[in-house]
Coordinates of C-alpha atoms and ligand atoms in Angstrom, one line a residue:
X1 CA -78.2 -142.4 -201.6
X2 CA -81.6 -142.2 -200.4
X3 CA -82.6 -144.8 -198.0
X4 CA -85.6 -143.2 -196.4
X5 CA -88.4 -142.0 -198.8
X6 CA -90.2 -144.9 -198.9
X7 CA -90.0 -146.9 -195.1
X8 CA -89.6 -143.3 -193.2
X9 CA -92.2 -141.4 -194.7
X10 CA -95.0 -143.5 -194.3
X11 CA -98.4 -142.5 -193.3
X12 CA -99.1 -143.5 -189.6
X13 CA -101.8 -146.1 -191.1
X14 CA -99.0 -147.9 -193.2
X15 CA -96.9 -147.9 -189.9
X16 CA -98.9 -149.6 -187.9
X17 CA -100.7 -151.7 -190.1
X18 CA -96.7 -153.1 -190.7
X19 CA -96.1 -153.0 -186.8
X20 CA -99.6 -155.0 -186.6
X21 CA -98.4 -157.6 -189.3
X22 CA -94.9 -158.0 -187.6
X23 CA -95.6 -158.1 -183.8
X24 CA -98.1 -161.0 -184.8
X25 CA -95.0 -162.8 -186.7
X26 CA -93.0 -162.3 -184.0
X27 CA -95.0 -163.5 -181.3
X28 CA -95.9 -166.9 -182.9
X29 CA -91.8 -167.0 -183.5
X30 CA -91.4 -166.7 -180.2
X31 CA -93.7 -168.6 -178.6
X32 CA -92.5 -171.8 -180.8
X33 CA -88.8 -170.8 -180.1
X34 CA -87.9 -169.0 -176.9
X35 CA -89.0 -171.6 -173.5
X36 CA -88.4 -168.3 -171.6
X37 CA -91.5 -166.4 -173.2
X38 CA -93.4 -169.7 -173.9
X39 CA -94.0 -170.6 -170.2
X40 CA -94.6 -166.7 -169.3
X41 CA -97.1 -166.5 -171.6
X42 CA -98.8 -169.6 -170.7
X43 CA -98.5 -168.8 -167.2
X44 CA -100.4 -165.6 -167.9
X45 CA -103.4 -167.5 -169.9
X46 CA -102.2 -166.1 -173.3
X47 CA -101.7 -167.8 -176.7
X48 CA -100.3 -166.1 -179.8
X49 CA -103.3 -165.9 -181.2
X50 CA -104.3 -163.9 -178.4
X51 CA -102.0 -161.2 -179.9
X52 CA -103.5 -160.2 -182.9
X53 CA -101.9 -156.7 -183.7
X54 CA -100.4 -153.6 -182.1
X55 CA -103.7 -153.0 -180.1
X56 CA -103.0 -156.0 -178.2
X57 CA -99.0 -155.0 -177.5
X58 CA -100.3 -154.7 -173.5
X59 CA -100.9 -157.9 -173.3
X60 CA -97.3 -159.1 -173.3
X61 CA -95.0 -159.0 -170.5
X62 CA -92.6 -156.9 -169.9
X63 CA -88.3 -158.2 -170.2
X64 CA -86.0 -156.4 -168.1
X65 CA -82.5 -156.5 -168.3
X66 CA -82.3 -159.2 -165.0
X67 CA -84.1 -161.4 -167.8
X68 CA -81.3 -161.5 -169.7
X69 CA -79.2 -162.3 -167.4
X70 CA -80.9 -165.2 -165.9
X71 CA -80.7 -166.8 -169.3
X72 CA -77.1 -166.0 -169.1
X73 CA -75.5 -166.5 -172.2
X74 CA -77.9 -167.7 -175.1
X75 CA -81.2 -168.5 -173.4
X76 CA -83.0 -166.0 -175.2
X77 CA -81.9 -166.6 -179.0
X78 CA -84.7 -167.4 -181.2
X79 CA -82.3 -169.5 -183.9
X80 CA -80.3 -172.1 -183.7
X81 CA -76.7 -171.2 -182.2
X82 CA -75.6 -172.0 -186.1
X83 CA -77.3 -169.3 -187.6
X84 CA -75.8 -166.8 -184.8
X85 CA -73.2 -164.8 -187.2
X86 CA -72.1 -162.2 -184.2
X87 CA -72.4 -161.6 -180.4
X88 CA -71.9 -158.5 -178.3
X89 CA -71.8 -157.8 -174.8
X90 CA -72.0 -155.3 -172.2
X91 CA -70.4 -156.0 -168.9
X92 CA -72.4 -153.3 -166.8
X93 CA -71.3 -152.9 -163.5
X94 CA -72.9 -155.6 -161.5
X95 CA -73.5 -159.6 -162.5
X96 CA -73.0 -161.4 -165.3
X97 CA -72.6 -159.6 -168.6
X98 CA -75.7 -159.4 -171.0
X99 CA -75.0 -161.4 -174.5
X100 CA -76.8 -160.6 -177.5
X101 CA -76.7 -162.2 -180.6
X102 CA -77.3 -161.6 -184.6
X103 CA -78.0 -163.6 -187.6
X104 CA -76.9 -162.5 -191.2
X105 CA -80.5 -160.8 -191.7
X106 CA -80.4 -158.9 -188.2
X107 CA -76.7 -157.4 -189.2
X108 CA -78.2 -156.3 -192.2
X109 CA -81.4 -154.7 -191.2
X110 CA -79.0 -153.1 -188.0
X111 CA -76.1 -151.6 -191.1
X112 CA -79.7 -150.3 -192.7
X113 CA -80.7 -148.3 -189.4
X114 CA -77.3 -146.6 -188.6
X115 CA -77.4 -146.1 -192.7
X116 CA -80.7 -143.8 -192.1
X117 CA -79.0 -142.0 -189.0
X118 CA -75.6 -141.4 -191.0
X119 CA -77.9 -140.0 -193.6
X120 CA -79.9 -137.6 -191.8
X121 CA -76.6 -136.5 -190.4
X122 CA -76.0 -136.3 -194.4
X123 CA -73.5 -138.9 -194.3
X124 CA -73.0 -140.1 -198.2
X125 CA -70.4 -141.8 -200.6
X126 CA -68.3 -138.8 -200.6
X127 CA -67.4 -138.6 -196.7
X128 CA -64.5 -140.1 -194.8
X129 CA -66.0 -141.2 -191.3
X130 CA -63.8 -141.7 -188.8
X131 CA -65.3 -144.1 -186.3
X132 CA -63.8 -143.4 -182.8
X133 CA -66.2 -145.8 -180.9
X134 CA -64.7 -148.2 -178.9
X135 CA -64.4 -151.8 -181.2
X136 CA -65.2 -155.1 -179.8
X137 CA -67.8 -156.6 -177.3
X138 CA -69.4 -152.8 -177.4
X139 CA -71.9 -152.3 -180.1
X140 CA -71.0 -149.0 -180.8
X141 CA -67.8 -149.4 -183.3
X142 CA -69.0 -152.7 -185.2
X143 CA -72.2 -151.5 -185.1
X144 CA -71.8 -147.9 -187.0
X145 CA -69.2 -149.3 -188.7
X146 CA -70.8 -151.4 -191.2
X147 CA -73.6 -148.4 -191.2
X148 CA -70.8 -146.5 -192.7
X149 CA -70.2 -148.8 -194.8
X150 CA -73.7 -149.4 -196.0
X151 CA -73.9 -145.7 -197.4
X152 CA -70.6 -145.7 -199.1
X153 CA -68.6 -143.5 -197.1
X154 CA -64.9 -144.1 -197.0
X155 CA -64.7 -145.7 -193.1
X156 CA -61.3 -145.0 -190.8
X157 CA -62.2 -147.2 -187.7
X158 CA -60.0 -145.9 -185.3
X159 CA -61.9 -147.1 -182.4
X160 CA -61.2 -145.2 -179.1
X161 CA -57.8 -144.1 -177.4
X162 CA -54.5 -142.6 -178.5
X163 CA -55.5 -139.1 -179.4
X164 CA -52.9 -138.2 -181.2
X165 CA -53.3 -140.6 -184.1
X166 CA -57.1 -140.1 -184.1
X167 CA -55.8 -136.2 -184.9
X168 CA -52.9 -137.0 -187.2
X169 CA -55.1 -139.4 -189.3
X170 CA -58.3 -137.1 -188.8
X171 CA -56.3 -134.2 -190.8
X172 CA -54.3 -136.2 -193.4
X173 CA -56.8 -138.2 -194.5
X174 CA -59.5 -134.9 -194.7
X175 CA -62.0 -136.8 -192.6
X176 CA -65.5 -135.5 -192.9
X177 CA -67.7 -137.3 -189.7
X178 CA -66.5 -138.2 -186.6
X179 CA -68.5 -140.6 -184.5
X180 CA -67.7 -141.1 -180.9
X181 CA -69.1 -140.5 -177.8
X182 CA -69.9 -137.0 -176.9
X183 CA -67.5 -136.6 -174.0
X184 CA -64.8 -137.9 -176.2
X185 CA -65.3 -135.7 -178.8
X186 CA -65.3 -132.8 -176.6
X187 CA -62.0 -134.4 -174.9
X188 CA -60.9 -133.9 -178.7
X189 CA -62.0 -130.8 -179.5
X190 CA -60.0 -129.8 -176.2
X191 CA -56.8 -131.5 -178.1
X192 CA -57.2 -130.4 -181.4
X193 CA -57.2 -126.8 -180.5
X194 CA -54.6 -127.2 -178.3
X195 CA -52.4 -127.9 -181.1
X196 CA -53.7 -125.2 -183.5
X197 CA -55.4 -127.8 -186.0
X198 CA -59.2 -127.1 -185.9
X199 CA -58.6 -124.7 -189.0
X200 CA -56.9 -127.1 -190.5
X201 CA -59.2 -130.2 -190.5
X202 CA -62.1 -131.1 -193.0
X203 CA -64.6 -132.0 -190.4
X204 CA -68.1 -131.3 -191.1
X205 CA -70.5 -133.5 -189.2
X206 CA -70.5 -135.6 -185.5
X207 CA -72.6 -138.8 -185.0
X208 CA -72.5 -139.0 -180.9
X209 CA -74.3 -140.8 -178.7
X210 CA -74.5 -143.7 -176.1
X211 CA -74.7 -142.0 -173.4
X212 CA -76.8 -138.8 -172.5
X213 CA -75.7 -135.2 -173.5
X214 CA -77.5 -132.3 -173.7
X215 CA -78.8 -129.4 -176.6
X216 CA -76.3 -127.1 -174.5
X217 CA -73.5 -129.7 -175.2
X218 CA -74.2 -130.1 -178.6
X219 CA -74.2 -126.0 -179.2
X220 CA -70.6 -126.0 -177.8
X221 CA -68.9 -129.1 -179.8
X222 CA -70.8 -127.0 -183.1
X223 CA -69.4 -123.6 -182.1
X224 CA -65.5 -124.8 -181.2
X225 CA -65.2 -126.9 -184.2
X226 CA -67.7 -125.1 -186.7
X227 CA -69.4 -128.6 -187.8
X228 CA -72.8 -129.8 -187.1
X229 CA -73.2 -132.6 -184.8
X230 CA -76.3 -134.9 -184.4
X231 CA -77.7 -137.3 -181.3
X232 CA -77.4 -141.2 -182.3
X233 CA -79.6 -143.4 -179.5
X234 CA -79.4 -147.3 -179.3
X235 CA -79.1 -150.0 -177.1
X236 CA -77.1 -153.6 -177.3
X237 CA -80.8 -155.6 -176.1
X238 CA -82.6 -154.2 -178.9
X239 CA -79.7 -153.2 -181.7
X240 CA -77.0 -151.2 -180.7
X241 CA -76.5 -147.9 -182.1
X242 CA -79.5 -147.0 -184.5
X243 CA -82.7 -147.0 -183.0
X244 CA -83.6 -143.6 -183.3
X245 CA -81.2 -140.3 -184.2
X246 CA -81.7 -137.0 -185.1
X247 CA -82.4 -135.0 -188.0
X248 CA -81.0 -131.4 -189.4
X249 CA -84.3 -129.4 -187.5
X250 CA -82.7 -131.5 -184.3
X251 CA -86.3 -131.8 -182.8
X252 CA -85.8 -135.1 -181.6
X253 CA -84.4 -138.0 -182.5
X254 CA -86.9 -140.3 -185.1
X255 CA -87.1 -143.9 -183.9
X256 CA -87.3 -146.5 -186.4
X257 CA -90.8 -147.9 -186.0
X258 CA -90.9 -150.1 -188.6
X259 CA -88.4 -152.3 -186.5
X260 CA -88.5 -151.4 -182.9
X261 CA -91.9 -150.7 -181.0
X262 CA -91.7 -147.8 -179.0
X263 CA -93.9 -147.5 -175.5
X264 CA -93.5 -144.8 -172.9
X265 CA -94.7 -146.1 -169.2
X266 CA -95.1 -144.7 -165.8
X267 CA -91.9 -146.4 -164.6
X268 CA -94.1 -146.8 -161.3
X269 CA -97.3 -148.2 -162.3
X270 CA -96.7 -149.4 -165.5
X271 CA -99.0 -147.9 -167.0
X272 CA -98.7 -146.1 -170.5
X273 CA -98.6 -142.3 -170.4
X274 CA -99.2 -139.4 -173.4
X275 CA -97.5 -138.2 -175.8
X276 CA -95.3 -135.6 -174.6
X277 CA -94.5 -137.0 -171.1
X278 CA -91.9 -138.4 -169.8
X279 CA -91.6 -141.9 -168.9
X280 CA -89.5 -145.4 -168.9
X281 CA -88.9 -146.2 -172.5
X282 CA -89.8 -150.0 -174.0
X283 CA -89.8 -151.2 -177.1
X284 CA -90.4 -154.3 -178.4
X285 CA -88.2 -155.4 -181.5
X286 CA -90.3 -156.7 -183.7
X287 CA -88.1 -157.8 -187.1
X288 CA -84.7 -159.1 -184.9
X289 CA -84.4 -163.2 -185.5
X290 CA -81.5 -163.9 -183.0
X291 CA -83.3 -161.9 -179.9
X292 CA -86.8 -160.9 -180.1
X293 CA -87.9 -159.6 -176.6
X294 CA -91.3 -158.4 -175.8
X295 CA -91.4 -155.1 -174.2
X296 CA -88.4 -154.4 -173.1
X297 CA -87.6 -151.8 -170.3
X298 CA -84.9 -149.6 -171.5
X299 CA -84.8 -147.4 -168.1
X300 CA -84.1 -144.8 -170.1
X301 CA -86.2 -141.9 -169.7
X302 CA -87.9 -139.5 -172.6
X303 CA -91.1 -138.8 -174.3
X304 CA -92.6 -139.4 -177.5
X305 CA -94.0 -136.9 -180.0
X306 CA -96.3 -138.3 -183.2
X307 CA -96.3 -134.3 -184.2
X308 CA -95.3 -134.1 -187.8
X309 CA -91.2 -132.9 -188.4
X310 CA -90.7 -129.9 -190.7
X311 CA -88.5 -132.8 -192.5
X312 CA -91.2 -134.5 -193.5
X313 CA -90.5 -137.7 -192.3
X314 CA -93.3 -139.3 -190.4
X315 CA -91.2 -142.1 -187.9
X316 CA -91.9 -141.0 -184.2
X317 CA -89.6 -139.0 -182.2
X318 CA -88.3 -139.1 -179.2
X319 CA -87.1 -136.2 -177.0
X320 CA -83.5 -135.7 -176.0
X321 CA -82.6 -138.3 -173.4
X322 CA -83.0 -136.9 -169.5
X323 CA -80.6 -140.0 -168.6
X324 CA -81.8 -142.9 -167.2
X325 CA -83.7 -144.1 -164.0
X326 CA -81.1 -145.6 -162.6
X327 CA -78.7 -142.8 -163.1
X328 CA -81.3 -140.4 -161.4
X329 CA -80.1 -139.7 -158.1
X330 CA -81.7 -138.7 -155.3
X331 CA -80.5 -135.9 -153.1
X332 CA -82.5 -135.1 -149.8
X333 CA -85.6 -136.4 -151.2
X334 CA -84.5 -134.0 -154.8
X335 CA -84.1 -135.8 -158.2
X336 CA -81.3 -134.8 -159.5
X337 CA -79.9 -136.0 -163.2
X338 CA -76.0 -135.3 -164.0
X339 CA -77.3 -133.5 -167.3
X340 CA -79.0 -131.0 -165.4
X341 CA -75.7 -130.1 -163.9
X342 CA -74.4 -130.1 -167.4
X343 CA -76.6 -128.1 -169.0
X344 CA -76.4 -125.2 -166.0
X345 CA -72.5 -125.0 -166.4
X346 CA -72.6 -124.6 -170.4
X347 CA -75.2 -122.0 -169.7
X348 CA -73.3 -120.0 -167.0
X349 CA -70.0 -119.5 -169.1
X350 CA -66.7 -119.4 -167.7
X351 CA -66.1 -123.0 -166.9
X352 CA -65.9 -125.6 -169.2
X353 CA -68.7 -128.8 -169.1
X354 CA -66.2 -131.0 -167.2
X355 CA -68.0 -132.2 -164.1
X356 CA -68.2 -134.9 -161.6
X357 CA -70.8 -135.5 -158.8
X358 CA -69.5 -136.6 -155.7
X359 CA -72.5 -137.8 -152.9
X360 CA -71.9 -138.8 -149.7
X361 CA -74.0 -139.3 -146.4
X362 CA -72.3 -137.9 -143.4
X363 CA -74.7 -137.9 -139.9
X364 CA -77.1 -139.2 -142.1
X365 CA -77.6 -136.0 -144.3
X366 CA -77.0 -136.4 -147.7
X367 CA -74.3 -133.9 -149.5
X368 CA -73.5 -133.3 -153.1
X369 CA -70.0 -131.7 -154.1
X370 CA -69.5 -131.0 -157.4
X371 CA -65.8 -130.4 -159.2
X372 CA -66.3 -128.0 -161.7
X373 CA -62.9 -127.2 -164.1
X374 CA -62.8 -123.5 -164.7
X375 CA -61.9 -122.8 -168.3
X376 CA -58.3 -121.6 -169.2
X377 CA -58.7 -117.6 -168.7
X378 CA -59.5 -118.2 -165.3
X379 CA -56.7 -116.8 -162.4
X380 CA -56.3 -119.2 -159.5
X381 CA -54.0 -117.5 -157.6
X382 CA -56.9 -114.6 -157.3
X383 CA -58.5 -115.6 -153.6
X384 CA -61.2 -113.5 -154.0
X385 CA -61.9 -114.4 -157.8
X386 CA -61.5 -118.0 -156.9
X387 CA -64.3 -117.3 -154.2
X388 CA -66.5 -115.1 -156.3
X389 CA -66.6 -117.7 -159.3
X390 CA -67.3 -120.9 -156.4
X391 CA -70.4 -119.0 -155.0
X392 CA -71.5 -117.8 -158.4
X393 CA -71.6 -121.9 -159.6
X394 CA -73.1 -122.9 -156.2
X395 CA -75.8 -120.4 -156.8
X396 CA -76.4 -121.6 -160.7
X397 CA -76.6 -125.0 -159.5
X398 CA -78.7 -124.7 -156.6
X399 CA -81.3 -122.8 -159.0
X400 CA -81.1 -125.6 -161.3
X401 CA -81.2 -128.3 -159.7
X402 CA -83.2 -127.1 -156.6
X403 CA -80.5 -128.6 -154.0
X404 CA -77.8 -126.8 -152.3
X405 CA -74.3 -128.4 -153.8
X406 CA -70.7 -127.4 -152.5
X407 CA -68.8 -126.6 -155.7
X408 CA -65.0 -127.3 -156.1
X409 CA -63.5 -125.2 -158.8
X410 CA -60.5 -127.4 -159.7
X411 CA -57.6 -126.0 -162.6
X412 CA -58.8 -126.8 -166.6
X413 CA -57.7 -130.4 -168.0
X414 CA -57.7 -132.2 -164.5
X415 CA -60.8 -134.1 -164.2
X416 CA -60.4 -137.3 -165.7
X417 CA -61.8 -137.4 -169.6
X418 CA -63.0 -140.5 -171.0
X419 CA -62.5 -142.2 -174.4
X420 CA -66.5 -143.8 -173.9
X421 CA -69.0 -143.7 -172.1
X422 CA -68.1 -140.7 -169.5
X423 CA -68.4 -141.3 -165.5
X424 CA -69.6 -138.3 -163.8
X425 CA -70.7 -139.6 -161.0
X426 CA -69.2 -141.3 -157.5
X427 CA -71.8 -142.2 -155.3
X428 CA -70.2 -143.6 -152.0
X429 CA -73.5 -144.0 -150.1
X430 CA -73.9 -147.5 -152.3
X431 CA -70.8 -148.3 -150.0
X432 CA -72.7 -148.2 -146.5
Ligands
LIG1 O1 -74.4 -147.4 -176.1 C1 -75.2 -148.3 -178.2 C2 -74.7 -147.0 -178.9 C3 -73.4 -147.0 -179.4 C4 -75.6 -146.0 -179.1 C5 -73.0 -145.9 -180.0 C6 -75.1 -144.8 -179.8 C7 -73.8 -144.8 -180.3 P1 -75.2 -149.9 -174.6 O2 -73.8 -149.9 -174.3 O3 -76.0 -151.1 -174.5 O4 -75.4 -149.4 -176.1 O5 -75.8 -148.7 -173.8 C8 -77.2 -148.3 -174.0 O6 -76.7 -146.0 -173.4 O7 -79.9 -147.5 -172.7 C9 -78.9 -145.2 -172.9 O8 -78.9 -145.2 -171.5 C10 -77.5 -144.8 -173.3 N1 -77.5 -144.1 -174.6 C11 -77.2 -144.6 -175.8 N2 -77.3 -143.6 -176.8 C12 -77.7 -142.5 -176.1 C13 -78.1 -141.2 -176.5 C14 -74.9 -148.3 -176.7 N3 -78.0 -140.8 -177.8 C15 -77.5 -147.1 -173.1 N4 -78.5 -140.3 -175.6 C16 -78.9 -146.6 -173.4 C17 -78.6 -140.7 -174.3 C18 -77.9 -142.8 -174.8 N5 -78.3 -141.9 -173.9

């Protein structure tokens, strides 16, 4: 099934002669519909005529996630509560929980996006996807789910937890794809060769994402378990999984323009920057009924490329996600991201990608300790090995990462794996 000849392969013209026509639609919908945006934009002097195509995107204001949440649980919906088929949520780690909503139409334009990202991971009628994203409030099972669906493939939705069923029914039932997060499916891969079954299953392809990993990652999930895996971005405010994903060349991952308007600011000023640097990502939706936001501020951080991809289609794409600004931490004045730390230890051999950052502030200094788990060949009760390996990581790291860390080498399979979204980080100067 071929779902993207026509919409992704438009000329730039077409695109955003459609964004043009859409953003204008939108507006007017949401200035009639949605107090919240109505009084902002009269606030600022602007009408929806005002808006008048893409050119004109800068106008609006920006929504960040504290938007939401002030119009805690339904403030923002566009429709009638009646015409609101499903809700999601994500709980976050401070306030309220952000609630997004759907109507029939947005649940079928969402099952057409993850349709396009299953198929550029050549997803068809003929696969048995196993979805091992966690089910419920979280957009990611649901939502890739009834993508799945949409291109015919036999689903298995597993949702997350109990390993050994998700390898029993992996192998009996020959599944093909696997999509999960990409810390669970190395937490997996860890299992599955533990009990002598990668030969033995039928797995091809991997659809991870919602949370950042990195090209080194990726290489190492492809190698242990000979398949081919490929990068799924989204977010619940503007979808949930299948805003943008990756395609076989793996140059970044398209974003669906014709849907979601993608900007890339100066996270500082605000203002817009060029292709090819990185920057805040927003995007305003631009075809969603329930919850049509103007410019939303993912926090994520990437850049866009307009280059044409050798697969000819012509949607933007964005690079592989850095992480997100508010995952950045700083470290004696250094920025340091976690996949930095993960993209030195896949590259130094010898230990496996298991990490987790521990800051602290002690006499006002800040210090970084990282626990690294060697792989299985490694000899603890070797002192001088044991030594040799520690300085050998602090060395990588500090290279990488440009701050001196004190590395813990701790025994394989202890640090804590995760079944979602990975933590890999403990900051304890929040606590002071
Ligand atoms: O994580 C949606 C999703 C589900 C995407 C399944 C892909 C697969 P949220 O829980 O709202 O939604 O979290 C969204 O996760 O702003 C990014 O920071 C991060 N994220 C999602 N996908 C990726 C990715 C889902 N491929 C937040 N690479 C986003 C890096 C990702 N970060």
């Amino acid at each position: 099934m071929i779902w993207n000849e026509t919409k992704e392969c438009m000329s730039r013209d077409q695109i955003q002669t459609l964004q043009s026509a859409r953003l204008v639609k939108m507006v007017n919908n949401v200035y009639h519909n949605v107090e919240f945006y109505r009084k902002k934009m009269q606030q600022m002097g602007l009408e929806p005529g005002d808006i008048q195509g893409i050119e004109d995107l800068s106008k609006l204001p920006y929504t960040t996630k504290d938007d939401l949440r002030d119009n805690y649980p339904f403030g923002l919906f566009a429709v009638p509560e009646s015409e609101i088929v499903r809700v999601h949520a994500s709980s976050g780690t401070t306030g309220k929980a952000t609630v997004v909503g759907y109507t029939r139409r947005d649940i079928e334009m969402w099952s057409e996006c993850v349709a396009r990202v299953l198929t550029m991971g050549g997803v068809g009628r003929n696969d048995k996807v196993q979805i091992s994203y966690g089910y419920g409030l979280f957009t990611g099972g649901l939502g890739v789910h009834y993508g799945a669906e949409n291109v015919g493939a036999m689903v298995v939705p597993l949702s997350t937890g109990n390993t050994k069923k998700q390898l029993t029914l992996m192998e009996d039932f020959g599944v093909t794809t696997i999509c999960c997060t990409p810390s669970y499916l190395m937490y997996l891969t860890e299992a599955l060769e533990e009990e002598g079954k990668v030969g033995k299953i039928k797995l091809k392809s991997a659809i991870c994402g919602a949370e950042p990993w990195t090209d080194g990652m990726r290489n190492e999930i492809e190698r242990r378990l000979g398949i081919t895996a490929y990068d799924i971005y989204g977010l619940s405010e503007i979808l949930g999984p299948g805003v943008a994903g990756d395609c076989e060349y793996h140059t970044g991952l398209h974003v669906y323009e014709d849907h979601f308007i993608p900007e890339i600011i100066d996270p500082k000023t605000l203002q817009p920057v060029a292709p090819g640097t990185v920057g805040e990502l927003v995007f305003t939706p631009v075809t969603k009924e329930a919850l049509p936001l103007f410019r939303y501020r993912t926090k994520d951080l990437t850049s866009i490329s307009y280059d044409k991809c050798p697969c000819g289609r012509t949607m933007a794409r964005l690079s592989r996600f850095q992480g997100r600004s508010d995952d950045m931490l700083i470290i004696r004045g250094v920025n340091v991201f976690p996949s930095q730390v993960e993209a030195a230890l896949l590259e130094m051999g010898g230990v496996t990608p298991n990490y987790l950052l521990v800051v602290d502030r002690i006499n006002n200094l800040d210090t970084l300790e990282v626990q690294v788990e060697a792989d299985d060949s490694f000899n603890f009760d070797e002192i001088r090995e044991l030594e040799n390996m520690t300085k050998r990581i602090e060395r990588t790291l500090e290279q990488a990462l440009g701050v001196v860390a004190h590395v813990k080498l701790v025994e394989p399979k202890t640090l804590a794996r995760s079944e979602g979204k990975a933590k890999r980080v403990i900051d304890n100067r929040k606590l002071y």
